[in-house]
PDB file of C-alpha atoms in Angstrom:
ATOM      1  CA  MET Z   1      37.414  -3.509  13.740  1.00  0.00           C
ATOM      2  CA  THR Z   2      34.335  -2.147  11.955  1.00  0.00           C
ATOM      3  CA  THR Z   3      31.100  -3.997  12.659  1.00  0.00           C
ATOM      4  CA  LEU Z   4      28.633  -1.303  11.579  1.00  0.00           C
ATOM      5  CA  ILE Z   5      28.672   0.524   8.255  1.00  0.00           C
ATOM      6  CA  LEU Z   6      26.854   3.863   8.385  1.00  0.00           C
ATOM      7  CA  GLU Z   7      25.534   5.455   5.209  1.00  0.00           C
ATOM      8  CA  GLU Z   8      23.869   8.864   5.158  1.00  0.00           C
ATOM      9  CA  GLN Z   9      21.060   8.032   2.740  1.00  0.00           C
ATOM     10  CA  ALA Z  10      19.090  11.270   2.927  1.00  0.00           C
ATOM     11  CA  PRO Z  11      18.753  14.262   5.245  1.00  0.00           C
ATOM     12  CA  GLY Z  12      17.794  12.876   8.639  1.00  0.00           C
ATOM     13  CA  LEU Z  13      18.191   9.252   7.547  1.00  0.00           C
ATOM     14  CA  ILE Z  14      21.080   6.832   8.034  1.00  0.00           C
ATOM     15  CA  ARG Z  15      21.280   3.194   7.000  1.00  0.00           C
ATOM     16  CA  VAL Z  16      23.256   1.079   9.469  1.00  0.00           C
ATOM     17  CA  THR Z  17      24.527  -2.208   8.058  1.00  0.00           C
ATOM     18  CA  ILE Z  18      25.676  -4.928  10.433  1.00  0.00           C
ATOM     19  CA  ASP Z  19      28.894  -6.418   9.063  1.00  0.00           C
ATOM     20  CA  ASN Z  20      30.475  -8.823  11.538  1.00  0.00           C
ATOM     21  CA  PRO Z  21      31.635 -11.905   9.630  1.00  0.00           C
ATOM     22  CA  PRO Z  22      31.494 -14.796   9.409  1.00  0.00           C
ATOM     23  CA  ILE Z  23      27.896 -15.027  10.732  1.00  0.00           C
ATOM     24  CA  ASN Z  24      27.094 -11.660  12.360  1.00  0.00           C
ATOM     25  CA  LEU Z  25      27.431 -12.921  15.913  1.00  0.00           C
ATOM     26  CA  PHE Z  26      26.389 -10.427  18.573  1.00  0.00           C
ATOM     27  CA  ASP Z  27      29.819 -10.007  20.147  1.00  0.00           C
ATOM     28  CA  PRO Z  28      31.478  -7.298  22.300  1.00  0.00           C
ATOM     29  CA  HIS Z  29      32.691  -5.338  19.257  1.00  0.00           C
ATOM     30  CA  LEU Z  30      29.202  -5.178  17.747  1.00  0.00           C
ATOM     31  CA  TYR Z  31      27.760  -4.167  21.114  1.00  0.00           C
ATOM     32  CA  ALA Z  32      30.331  -1.375  21.443  1.00  0.00           C
ATOM     33  CA  ALA Z  33      29.421  -0.048  17.987  1.00  0.00           C
ATOM     34  CA  LEU Z  34      25.722  -0.130  18.849  1.00  0.00           C
ATOM     35  CA  ASN Z  35      26.381   1.854  22.023  1.00  0.00           C
ATOM     36  CA  LEU Z  36      28.048   4.577  19.951  1.00  0.00           C
ATOM     37  CA  LEU Z  37      25.132   4.510  17.512  1.00  0.00           C
ATOM     38  CA  LEU Z  38      22.685   4.913  20.392  1.00  0.00           C
ATOM     39  CA  ASP Z  39      24.595   7.958  21.656  1.00  0.00           C
ATOM     40  CA  ARG Z  40      24.199   9.554  18.240  1.00  0.00           C
ATOM     41  CA  MET Z  41      20.503   8.640  18.083  1.00  0.00           C
ATOM     42  CA  GLU Z  42      19.909  10.462  21.348  1.00  0.00           C
ATOM     43  CA  ASN Z  43      22.051  13.517  20.649  1.00  0.00           C
ATOM     44  CA  ASP Z  44      22.027  14.230  16.892  1.00  0.00           C
ATOM     45  CA  GLU Z  45      19.225  16.770  16.459  1.00  0.00           C
ATOM     46  CA  ASN Z  46      19.317  16.297  12.679  1.00  0.00           C
ATOM     47  CA  LEU Z  47      18.675  12.552  12.833  1.00  0.00           C
ATOM     48  CA  ARG Z  48      15.121  11.275  12.327  1.00  0.00           C
ATOM     49  CA  VAL Z  49      15.298   7.659  11.132  1.00  0.00           C
ATOM     50  CA  VAL Z  50      17.752   4.765  11.418  1.00  0.00           C
ATOM     51  CA  VAL Z  51      17.350   1.734   9.136  1.00  0.00           C
ATOM     52  CA  ILE Z  52      19.257  -1.348  10.298  1.00  0.00           C
ATOM     53  CA  ASP Z  53      20.083  -4.180   7.908  1.00  0.00           C
ATOM     54  CA  SER Z  54      22.838  -6.731   7.333  1.00  0.00           C
ATOM     55  CA  ALA Z  55      25.727  -7.171   4.920  1.00  0.00           C
ATOM     56  CA  ASP Z  56      25.161 -10.944   5.133  1.00  0.00           C
ATOM     57  CA  SER Z  57      22.018 -12.160   3.384  1.00  0.00           C
ATOM     58  CA  ASP Z  58      22.080 -15.347   5.504  1.00  0.00           C
ATOM     59  CA  TYR Z  59      22.262 -13.636   8.904  1.00  0.00           C
ATOM     60  CA  PHE Z  60      20.713 -10.446  10.261  1.00  0.00           C
ATOM     61  CA  VAL Z  61      22.197 -11.262  13.682  1.00  0.00           C
ATOM     62  CA  SER Z  62      22.805 -14.951  14.301  1.00  0.00           C
ATOM     63  CA  HIS Z  63      22.791 -14.928  18.132  1.00  0.00           C
ATOM     64  CA  LEU Z  64      24.857 -13.963  21.160  1.00  0.00           C
ATOM     65  CA  ASP Z  65      28.539 -14.887  21.225  1.00  0.00           C
ATOM     66  CA  VAL Z  66      28.240 -16.713  24.556  1.00  0.00           C
ATOM     67  CA  ASP Z  67      31.963 -17.478  24.730  1.00  0.00           C
ATOM     68  CA  ARG Z  68      32.713 -13.735  24.914  1.00  0.00           C
ATOM     69  CA  LEU Z  69      29.769 -12.681  27.054  1.00  0.00           C
ATOM     70  CA  ASP Z  70      31.911 -11.110  29.781  1.00  0.00           C
ATOM     71  CA  GLU Z  71      34.551  -9.570  27.500  1.00  0.00           C
ATOM     72  CA  VAL Z  72      34.875  -5.776  27.491  1.00  0.00           C
ATOM     73  CA  PRO Z  73      37.384  -4.753  24.787  1.00  0.00           C
ATOM     74  CA  ASP Z  74      39.415  -1.574  25.074  1.00  0.00           C
ATOM     75  CA  ILE Z  75      37.552   0.269  22.322  1.00  0.00           C
ATOM     76  CA  PRO Z  76      35.111   3.215  22.182  1.00  0.00           C
ATOM     77  CA  GLY Z  77      31.613   2.273  23.295  1.00  0.00           C
ATOM     78  CA  ALA Z  78      32.670  -0.957  24.997  1.00  0.00           C
ATOM     79  CA  ALA Z  79      30.582  -1.991  27.980  1.00  0.00           C
ATOM     80  CA  SER Z  80      29.751  -5.095  29.984  1.00  0.00           C
ATOM     81  CA  LEU Z  81      26.744  -6.609  28.244  1.00  0.00           C
ATOM     82  CA  PRO Z  82      25.464  -8.522  31.318  1.00  0.00           C
ATOM     83  CA  ARG Z  83      25.453  -5.324  33.365  1.00  0.00           C
ATOM     84  CA  THR Z  84      24.217  -2.827  30.777  1.00  0.00           C
ATOM     85  CA  TRP Z  85      22.031  -4.676  28.252  1.00  0.00           C
ATOM     86  CA  PRO Z  86      18.655  -3.998  29.958  1.00  0.00           C
ATOM     87  CA  THR Z  87      19.437  -0.271  30.171  1.00  0.00           C
ATOM     88  CA  PHE Z  88      20.705  -0.247  26.580  1.00  0.00           C
ATOM     89  CA  VAL Z  89      17.539  -1.894  25.265  1.00  0.00           C
ATOM     90  CA  ARG Z  90      15.254   0.502  27.120  1.00  0.00           C
ATOM     91  CA  ARG Z  91      17.224   3.531  25.886  1.00  0.00           C
ATOM     92  CA  PHE Z  92      17.279   2.153  22.338  1.00  0.00           C
ATOM     93  CA  ALA Z  93      13.531   1.550  22.261  1.00  0.00           C
ATOM     94  CA  SER Z  94      12.831   5.015  23.706  1.00  0.00           C
ATOM     95  CA  ALA Z  95      15.268   7.017  21.553  1.00  0.00           C
ATOM     96  CA  PRO Z  96      13.705  10.091  19.881  1.00  0.00           C
ATOM     97  CA  VAL Z  97      14.232   8.679  16.383  1.00  0.00           C
ATOM     98  CA  VAL Z  98      12.497   5.908  14.447  1.00  0.00           C
ATOM     99  CA  THR Z  99      14.367   2.605  14.157  1.00  0.00           C
ATOM    100  CA  ILE Z 100      13.465   0.184  11.379  1.00  0.00           C
ATOM    101  CA  ALA Z 101      14.894  -3.341  11.153  1.00  0.00           C
ATOM    102  CA  SER Z 102      15.163  -4.650   7.594  1.00  0.00           C
ATOM    103  CA  ILE Z 103      15.695  -8.368   8.076  1.00  0.00           C
ATOM    104  CA  ARG Z 104      17.250 -10.825   5.673  1.00  0.00           C
ATOM    105  CA  GLY Z 105      18.385 -14.245   6.815  1.00  0.00           C
ATOM    106  CA  ARG Z 106      18.379 -15.489  10.391  1.00  0.00           C
ATOM    107  CA  ALA Z 107      17.592 -13.382  13.450  1.00  0.00           C
ATOM    108  CA  ARG Z 108      17.790 -15.729  16.402  1.00  0.00           C
ATOM    109  CA  GLY Z 109      18.120 -15.212  20.142  1.00  0.00           C
ATOM    110  CA  ILE Z 110      19.473 -11.748  20.840  1.00  0.00           C
ATOM    111  CA  GLY Z 111      19.231 -11.063  17.088  1.00  0.00           C
ATOM    112  CA  SER Z 112      15.459 -11.430  17.303  1.00  0.00           C
ATOM    113  CA  GLU Z 113      15.435  -9.506  20.579  1.00  0.00           C
ATOM    114  CA  PHE Z 114      17.407  -6.615  19.094  1.00  0.00           C
ATOM    115  CA  ALA Z 115      14.928  -6.477  16.202  1.00  0.00           C
ATOM    116  CA  LEU Z 116      12.049  -6.509  18.711  1.00  0.00           C
ATOM    117  CA  ALA Z 117      13.518  -3.397  20.361  1.00  0.00           C
ATOM    118  CA  CYS Z 118      13.322  -1.578  17.011  1.00  0.00           C
ATOM    119  CA  ASP Z 119      10.194   0.461  16.340  1.00  0.00           C
ATOM    120  CA  MET Z 120       9.332  -1.429  13.153  1.00  0.00           C
ATOM    121  CA  ARG Z 121      10.409  -4.687  11.540  1.00  0.00           C
ATOM    122  CA  PHE Z 122      10.193  -5.639   7.880  1.00  0.00           C
ATOM    123  CA  ALA Z 123      11.533  -8.945   6.589  1.00  0.00           C
ATOM    124  CA  SER Z 124      12.380 -10.719   3.354  1.00  0.00           C
ATOM    125  CA  LEU Z 125       9.575 -13.085   2.441  1.00  0.00           C
ATOM    126  CA  GLU Z 126      12.046 -15.532   0.924  1.00  0.00           C
ATOM    127  CA  THR Z 127      15.024 -15.501   3.294  1.00  0.00           C
ATOM    128  CA  ALA Z 128      14.110 -14.206   6.757  1.00  0.00           C
ATOM    129  CA  ARG Z 129      13.957 -16.655   9.660  1.00  0.00           C
ATOM    130  CA  LEU Z 130      13.262 -15.552  13.233  1.00  0.00           C
ATOM    131  CA  GLY Z 131      13.618 -17.651  16.343  1.00  0.00           C
ATOM    132  CA  GLN Z 132      14.064 -17.794  20.099  1.00  0.00           C
ATOM    133  CA  PRO Z 133      15.817 -21.173  20.478  1.00  0.00           C
ATOM    134  CA  GLU Z 134      17.066 -20.753  24.050  1.00  0.00           C
ATOM    135  CA  VAL Z 135      14.748 -23.257  25.769  1.00  0.00           C
ATOM    136  CA  GLY Z 136      16.100 -25.971  23.474  1.00  0.00           C
ATOM    137  CA  PHE Z 137      19.513 -25.314  25.003  1.00  0.00           C
ATOM    138  CA  GLY Z 138      18.126 -25.524  28.523  1.00  0.00           C
ATOM    139  CA  VAL Z 139      18.059 -21.759  29.123  1.00  0.00           C
ATOM    140  CA  VAL Z 140      15.527 -18.962  28.474  1.00  0.00           C
ATOM    141  CA  PRO Z 141      15.439 -15.854  26.265  1.00  0.00           C
ATOM    142  CA  GLY Z 142      17.206 -13.279  28.433  1.00  0.00           C
ATOM    143  CA  GLY Z 143      17.634 -10.350  26.056  1.00  0.00           C
ATOM    144  CA  GLY Z 144      14.010  -9.242  26.024  1.00  0.00           C
ATOM    145  CA  GLY Z 145      12.170 -11.972  24.104  1.00  0.00           C
ATOM    146  CA  LEU Z 146      10.131 -12.899  27.163  1.00  0.00           C
ATOM    147  CA  ASP Z 147       9.295  -9.236  27.680  1.00  0.00           C
ATOM    148  CA  TRP Z 148       8.438  -8.161  24.120  1.00  0.00           C
ATOM    149  CA  LEU Z 149       6.801 -11.233  22.589  1.00  0.00           C
ATOM    150  CA  PRO Z 150       3.800 -11.643  24.941  1.00  0.00           C
ATOM    151  CA  ARG Z 151       2.969  -7.967  24.433  1.00  0.00           C
ATOM    152  CA  ILE Z 152       3.381  -8.131  20.661  1.00  0.00           C
ATOM    153  CA  VAL Z 153       2.030 -11.552  19.651  1.00  0.00           C
ATOM    154  CA  GLY Z 154      -0.009 -12.581  22.698  1.00  0.00           C
ATOM    155  CA  ARG Z 155       0.519 -15.244  25.362  1.00  0.00           C
ATOM    156  CA  SER Z 156      -0.191 -18.411  23.372  1.00  0.00           C
ATOM    157  CA  ARG Z 157       1.903 -17.474  20.366  1.00  0.00           C
ATOM    158  CA  ALA Z 158       4.721 -16.260  22.617  1.00  0.00           C
ATOM    159  CA  LEU Z 159       4.713 -19.672  24.306  1.00  0.00           C
ATOM    160  CA  GLU Z 160       4.732 -21.406  20.906  1.00  0.00           C
ATOM    161  CA  ILE Z 161       7.730 -19.327  19.798  1.00  0.00           C
ATOM    162  CA  VAL Z 162       9.699 -19.674  23.038  1.00  0.00           C
ATOM    163  CA  LEU Z 163       8.900 -23.285  23.991  1.00  0.00           C
ATOM    164  CA  GLY Z 164       8.978 -24.611  20.427  1.00  0.00           C
ATOM    165  CA  ALA Z 165      12.489 -23.156  19.935  1.00  0.00           C
ATOM    166  CA  ASP Z 166      12.063 -23.322  16.162  1.00  0.00           C
ATOM    167  CA  ASP Z 167      12.644 -20.949  13.248  1.00  0.00           C
ATOM    168  CA  PHE Z 168       9.675 -18.995  11.897  1.00  0.00           C
ATOM    169  CA  ASP Z 169       9.448 -17.750   8.331  1.00  0.00           C
ATOM    170  CA  ALA Z 170       8.536 -14.163   7.525  1.00  0.00           C
ATOM    171  CA  ALA Z 171       4.987 -14.962   6.407  1.00  0.00           C
ATOM    172  CA  THR Z 172       4.209 -16.596   9.754  1.00  0.00           C
ATOM    173  CA  ALA Z 173       5.993 -13.854  11.679  1.00  0.00           C
ATOM    174  CA  GLU Z 174       3.840 -11.275   9.897  1.00  0.00           C
ATOM    175  CA  ARG Z 175       0.649 -13.189  10.680  1.00  0.00           C
ATOM    176  CA  TYR Z 176       1.648 -13.341  14.350  1.00  0.00           C
ATOM    177  CA  GLY Z 177       2.475  -9.622  14.499  1.00  0.00           C
ATOM    178  CA  TRP Z 178       6.159 -10.341  15.216  1.00  0.00           C
ATOM    179  CA  ILE Z 179       7.062  -8.159  12.219  1.00  0.00           C
ATOM    180  CA  ASN Z 180       5.168  -5.376  10.463  1.00  0.00           C
ATOM    181  CA  ARG Z 181       5.265  -6.960   7.032  1.00  0.00           C
ATOM    182  CA  ALA Z 182       6.887  -9.698   5.003  1.00  0.00           C
ATOM    183  CA  ILE Z 183       8.027  -8.215   1.688  1.00  0.00           C
ATOM    184  CA  ALA Z 184       9.365  -9.910  -1.442  1.00  0.00           C
ATOM    185  CA  ASP Z 185      13.132  -9.804  -1.266  1.00  0.00           C
ATOM    186  CA  ASP Z 186      13.544  -7.810  -4.476  1.00  0.00           C
ATOM    187  CA  ARG Z 187      11.236  -5.076  -3.103  1.00  0.00           C
ATOM    188  CA  LEU Z 188      12.377  -5.010   0.527  1.00  0.00           C
ATOM    189  CA  ASP Z 189      15.016  -2.288   0.208  1.00  0.00           C
ATOM    190  CA  ASP Z 190      12.844   0.002  -1.914  1.00  0.00           C
ATOM    191  CA  GLU Z 191       9.801  -0.239   0.349  1.00  0.00           C
ATOM    192  CA  VAL Z 192      11.742   0.236   3.575  1.00  0.00           C
ATOM    193  CA  THR Z 193      13.670   3.165   2.101  1.00  0.00           C
ATOM    194  CA  ALA Z 194      10.479   4.829   0.860  1.00  0.00           C
ATOM    195  CA  LEU Z 195       8.932   4.669   4.334  1.00  0.00           C
ATOM    196  CA  ALA Z 196      12.151   5.785   6.023  1.00  0.00           C
ATOM    197  CA  GLU Z 197      12.592   8.783   3.693  1.00  0.00           C
ATOM    198  CA  ARG Z 198       8.980   9.797   4.217  1.00  0.00           C
ATOM    199  CA  ILE Z 199       9.355   9.793   8.020  1.00  0.00           C
ATOM    200  CA  ALA Z 200      12.770  11.485   7.819  1.00  0.00           C
ATOM    201  CA  GLY Z 201      11.102  14.500   6.228  1.00  0.00           C
ATOM    202  CA  PHE Z 202       9.005  15.143   9.341  1.00  0.00           C
ATOM    203  CA  PRO Z 203      10.087  17.217  12.404  1.00  0.00           C
ATOM    204  CA  ARG Z 204      12.135  15.355  15.015  1.00  0.00           C
ATOM    205  CA  HIS Z 205      10.112  16.748  17.937  1.00  0.00           C
ATOM    206  CA  ALA Z 206       6.867  15.444  16.438  1.00  0.00           C
ATOM    207  CA  ILE Z 207       8.385  12.002  15.835  1.00  0.00           C
ATOM    208  CA  ALA Z 208       9.700  11.859  19.409  1.00  0.00           C
ATOM    209  CA  SER Z 209       6.362  12.968  20.882  1.00  0.00           C
ATOM    210  CA  ALA Z 210       4.387  10.432  18.850  1.00  0.00           C
ATOM    211  CA  LYS Z 211       6.744   7.635  19.924  1.00  0.00           C
ATOM    212  CA  ARG Z 212       6.529   8.631  23.576  1.00  0.00           C
ATOM    213  CA  ILE Z 213       2.735   8.672  23.601  1.00  0.00           C
ATOM    214  CA  VAL Z 214       2.442   5.370  21.703  1.00  0.00           C
ATOM    215  CA  ASP Z 215       4.900   3.837  24.181  1.00  0.00           C
ATOM    216  CA  ASP Z 216       2.792   5.102  27.076  1.00  0.00           C
ATOM    217  CA  ARG Z 217      -0.227   3.342  25.560  1.00  0.00           C
ATOM    218  CA  SER Z 218       1.641   0.144  24.661  1.00  0.00           C
ATOM    219  CA  ILE Z 219       3.178  -1.170  27.913  1.00  0.00           C
ATOM    220  CA  VAL Z 220       6.804  -1.156  26.747  1.00  0.00           C
ATOM    221  CA  PRO Z 221       9.013  -3.403  28.962  1.00  0.00           C
ATOM    222  CA  THR Z 222      10.670  -1.618  31.847  1.00  0.00           C
ATOM    223  CA  THR Z 223      14.376  -1.751  32.607  1.00  0.00           C
ATOM    224  CA  ASP Z 224      13.593  -3.809  35.709  1.00  0.00           C
ATOM    225  CA  GLU Z 225      11.646  -6.370  33.670  1.00  0.00           C
ATOM    226  CA  LEU Z 226      14.460  -6.635  31.137  1.00  0.00           C
ATOM    227  CA  ALA Z 227      17.000  -7.033  33.940  1.00  0.00           C
ATOM    228  CA  GLN Z 228      14.931  -9.806  35.511  1.00  0.00           C
ATOM    229  CA  SER Z 229      14.899 -11.725  32.217  1.00  0.00           C
ATOM    230  CA  PHE Z 230      18.648 -11.331  31.758  1.00  0.00           C
ATOM    231  CA  SER Z 231      19.195 -12.586  35.291  1.00  0.00           C
ATOM    232  CA  ALA Z 232      17.092 -15.655  34.491  1.00  0.00           C
ATOM    233  CA  ILE Z 233      19.286 -16.689  31.566  1.00  0.00           C
ATOM    234  CA  GLY Z 234      22.388 -16.237  33.710  1.00  0.00           C
ATOM    235  CA  GLU Z 235      20.987 -18.610  36.294  1.00  0.00           C
ATOM    236  CA  ALA Z 236      19.874 -21.137  33.663  1.00  0.00           C
ATOM    237  CA  ILE Z 237      23.289 -21.264  31.952  1.00  0.00           C
ATOM    238  CA  ALA Z 238      24.759 -22.645  35.177  1.00  0.00           C
ATOM    239  CA  HIS Z 239      22.509 -25.723  35.031  1.00  0.00           C
ATOM    240  CA  PRO Z 240      24.454 -28.904  34.097  1.00  0.00           C
ATOM    241  CA  GLU Z 241      21.977 -29.910  31.393  1.00  0.00           C
ATOM    242  CA  ALA Z 242      22.216 -26.497  29.776  1.00  0.00           C
ATOM    243  CA  ARG Z 243      26.007 -26.727  29.789  1.00  0.00           C
ATOM    244  CA  ARG Z 244      25.855 -30.203  28.215  1.00  0.00           C
ATOM    245  CA  ARG Z 245      23.499 -29.094  25.475  1.00  0.00           C
ATOM    246  CA  MET Z 246      25.458 -25.961  24.627  1.00  0.00           C
ATOM    247  CA  ALA Z 247      28.736 -27.898  24.551  1.00  0.00           C
ATOM    248  CA  SER Z 248      27.190 -30.471  22.236  1.00  0.00           C
ATOM    249  CA  MET Z 249      25.919 -27.768  19.889  1.00  0.00           C
ATOM    250  CA  GLU Z 250      29.278 -26.001  19.856  1.00  0.00           C
ATOM    251  CA  SER Z 251      31.067 -29.252  19.023  1.00  0.00           C
ATOM    252  CA  ALA Z 252      28.685 -29.690  16.091  1.00  0.00           C
ATOM    253  CA  GLY Z 253      29.552 -26.234  14.729  1.00  0.00           C
ATOM    254  CA  TRP Z 254      27.097 -23.876  16.413  1.00  0.00           C
ATOM    255  CA  GLY Z 255      28.511 -20.340  16.487  1.00  0.00           C
ATOM    256  CA  ARG Z 256      30.508 -20.863  13.281  1.00  0.00           C
ATOM    257  CA  ALA Z 257      29.801 -20.747   9.553  1.00  0.00           C
ATOM    258  CA  THR Z 258      28.543 -24.337   9.383  1.00  0.00           C
ATOM    259  CA  ASN Z 259      25.435 -26.298   8.450  1.00  0.00           C
ATOM    260  CA  ALA Z 260      24.873 -26.740  12.185  1.00  0.00           C
ATOM    261  CA  GLU Z 261      24.467 -22.974  12.538  1.00  0.00           C
ATOM    262  CA  ARG Z 262      22.259 -22.611   9.481  1.00  0.00           C
ATOM    263  CA  ASP Z 263      19.831 -25.305  10.648  1.00  0.00           C
ATOM    264  CA  HIS Z 264      20.369 -25.585  14.351  1.00  0.00           C
ATOM    265  CA  PRO Z 265      16.633 -26.092  15.120  1.00  0.00           C
ATOM    266  CA  ALA Z 266      17.073 -29.602  13.686  1.00  0.00           C
ATOM    267  CA  LEU Z 267      19.970 -30.240  16.050  1.00  0.00           C
ATOM    268  CA  LEU Z 268      17.882 -29.125  18.988  1.00  0.00           C
ATOM    269  CA  VAL Z 269      15.472 -31.953  18.162  1.00  0.00           C
ATOM    270  CA  GLN Z 270      18.342 -34.436  18.442  1.00  0.00           C
ATOM    271  CA  LEU Z 271      19.223 -32.985  21.825  1.00  0.00           C
ATOM    272  CA  ALA Z 272      15.592 -33.252  22.908  1.00  0.00           C
ATOM    273  CA  ASN Z 273      15.633 -36.944  21.979  1.00  0.00           C
ATOM    274  CA  GLY Z 274      18.578 -37.511  24.290  1.00  0.00           C
ATOM    275  CA  GLY Z 275      21.362 -37.611  21.712  1.00  0.00           C
ATOM    276  CA  ASP Z 276      24.246 -35.301  20.910  1.00  0.00           C
ATOM    277  CA  ALA Z 277      24.079 -32.714  18.157  1.00  0.00           C
ATOM    278  CA  ARG Z 278      25.697 -34.037  14.982  1.00  0.00           C
TER     279      ARG Z 278
END
């Protein structure tokens, strides 16, 4: 099963396209493919830049496939996400190459958190929607949202994003500093590619050194901090109210190619008012 399409776009530059239909769920097969990609990022001396986008214009990464959280398939790169995610994220963020997320459609939950671990984020002005909806389900962002967002957007905006559990458009995300820039959809690919090709022409050792020093000055989340956040979501999922809310959302079509998935912030409001998701 192929969930990532790799295209060698230029010397030192690969475009990685997430292709995991029907809605680009973050499932064990996608995680396995990302682990293999990370190995190449760390070990391929010719690689300078990785651009990550999606084959689905409606979903960059929809969210975590919670029903398969503990599954470890017998395929290359497979690993237990609960045990290895914090280490993966820290390695990914610190890799000696530049990672650029080019976001179209929805990036919610771990989809937003994966984008946050990238070095840069650019998003379609017309289609991109970012969100951390976990609190609306009765849990918390466990994949790094609580670790990255306060550092990137500040305390008050991080609380608005996390506690509001709503979708944010690209223009707002840019204003908050969540993404680098919101770009008109018909220019997104060209502008991201131009930047990526420019960086790919520079020496790998200089790129790696610049990243390391910027990270030292930027208070990047530690593996221990990321592990603490992931532990918090595990504890919250066991709460009866969280189980009720997640079951209600799943019965309404959350996690599938449905209107409930496309606009699940509206369903969270129904849950907040004491009803079931419809």
